[in-house]
C-alpha positions as MATLAB code, in Angstrom:
seq = 'MTTRRLSLVVWLLAVCGALAWWPLSHHYSAGFVATVPHGKGAGEAGFAVVSGMGKIVSYLSWSSRFSRRSAYFEPVLPHEFPHPWFGWQAEGGRLWVSLPVPFIAALLAGAAVWHIRRRR';
ca = [
     -82.362 -163.223   -6.939;
     -85.239 -163.359   -9.409;
     -84.963 -161.973  -12.903;
     -87.471 -159.256  -12.020;
     -85.333 -158.067   -9.108;
     -82.199 -158.260  -11.225;
     -83.812 -156.167  -13.955;
     -84.951 -153.623  -11.340;
     -81.394 -153.343   -9.999;
     -79.852 -153.038  -13.480;
     -82.347 -150.368  -14.581;
     -81.942 -148.484  -11.299;
     -78.157 -148.456  -11.703;
     -78.438 -147.266  -15.316;
     -80.836 -144.422  -14.502;
     -78.933 -143.363  -11.355;
     -75.657 -143.503  -13.284;
     -77.034 -141.219  -16.000;
     -78.469 -138.807  -13.415;
     -75.150 -138.762  -11.520;
     -73.232 -138.161  -14.754;
     -75.286 -135.051  -15.552;
     -73.581 -132.729  -12.998;
     -70.240 -134.550  -13.316;
     -70.183 -134.030  -17.078;
     -69.861 -130.276  -16.569;
     -66.442 -130.899  -14.971;
     -65.262 -134.142  -16.609;
     -65.259 -135.459  -20.117;
     -65.442 -139.135  -21.031;
     -65.554 -140.839  -24.364;
     -64.671 -143.664  -26.672;
     -63.161 -143.271  -30.135;
     -62.656 -146.066  -32.674;
     -60.922 -145.527  -36.019;
     -60.429 -148.150  -38.709;
     -58.729 -148.052  -42.128;
     -61.016 -148.536  -45.118;
     -60.678 -148.905  -48.848;
     -57.527 -149.187  -50.933;
     -56.199 -145.732  -50.038;
     -54.951 -144.531  -46.701;
     -58.412 -143.253  -45.747;
     -59.872 -143.960  -42.336;
     -63.366 -144.112  -40.891;
     -64.588 -144.287  -37.347;
     -67.142 -143.833  -34.623;
     -66.921 -141.778  -31.446;
     -69.140 -141.129  -28.441;
     -67.987 -138.304  -26.195;
     -69.607 -136.607  -23.233;
     -69.009 -133.305  -21.518;
     -70.654 -129.953  -20.748;
     -73.934 -131.748  -19.933;
     -74.321 -133.394  -23.322;
     -73.424 -136.544  -25.213;
     -72.201 -136.228  -28.790;
     -71.826 -139.164  -31.164;
     -69.831 -138.933  -34.384;
     -69.794 -141.161  -37.432;
     -66.972 -140.432  -39.853;
     -66.580 -142.077  -43.233;
     -63.883 -139.879  -44.758;
     -61.671 -138.512  -41.982;
     -59.764 -139.685  -38.949;
     -60.147 -138.674  -35.317;
     -57.293 -137.052  -33.434;
     -57.479 -139.579  -30.578;
     -58.281 -143.261  -30.184;
     -59.659 -145.567  -27.454;
     -61.396 -144.578  -24.209;
     -60.590 -141.521  -22.129;
     -61.647 -139.693  -18.960;
     -60.269 -136.231  -18.258;
     -61.226 -132.748  -17.064;
     -63.669 -131.188  -19.508;
     -62.336 -128.953  -22.284;
     -65.252 -126.685  -23.238;
     -63.845 -125.907  -26.693;
     -64.317 -129.596  -27.605;
     -68.086 -129.295  -27.067;
     -69.295 -126.406  -29.258;
     -72.391 -128.374  -30.280;
     -75.883 -127.343  -29.160;
     -77.679 -129.520  -26.615;
     -80.078 -130.888  -29.224;
     -78.819 -131.065  -32.760;
     -77.246 -132.914  -35.614;
     -75.275 -132.039  -38.695;
     -73.543 -133.772  -41.581;
     -70.356 -131.928  -42.453;
     -67.509 -132.989  -44.704;
     -67.754 -136.751  -44.351;
     -68.744 -136.636  -40.700;
     -72.158 -136.805  -39.033;
     -72.634 -135.733  -35.415;
     -75.670 -135.983  -33.150;
     -75.832 -134.123  -29.822;
     -78.241 -134.914  -26.968;
     -78.365 -133.602  -23.388;
     -77.548 -136.077  -20.613;
     -80.947 -135.470  -18.883;
     -82.663 -136.529  -22.117;
     -80.674 -139.786  -22.098;
     -81.595 -140.310  -18.415;
     -85.277 -139.736  -19.251;
     -85.059 -142.232  -22.128;
     -83.481 -144.780  -19.791;
     -86.193 -144.190  -17.156;
     -88.923 -144.588  -19.791;
     -87.349 -147.775  -21.108;
     -87.070 -149.103  -17.541;
     -90.748 -148.444  -16.811;
     -91.794 -150.019  -20.109;
     -89.580 -153.077  -19.570;
     -90.628 -153.650  -15.950;
     -94.348 -153.284  -16.752;
     -93.987 -155.652  -19.694;
     -92.381 -158.317  -17.494;
     -95.325 -158.429  -15.029;
];
């Protein structure tokens, strides 16, 4: 298999995966949460990417801990996704950014087209 064909397959899988996740994300939630201790005190910081209700929300926390850790996949809990489809906010030592899954799929498709055209 040539590198061009391999890149076509990888991009196709990425875009199809994002498009398939769009309707699934209204019923299932998936995410990854990492928390690490920092500083001399007992403070913690972390990063999380969670998806559900048709959107993907990323969090960066520098002054608080998350209630869960590691990866998860479970039925969606709508109260965990009160964020708007497009938006961001810094609140109390935590920054969150929310994007709709179709927007991520469109970004992936655009990146695929750009990458494949560039490799010609």
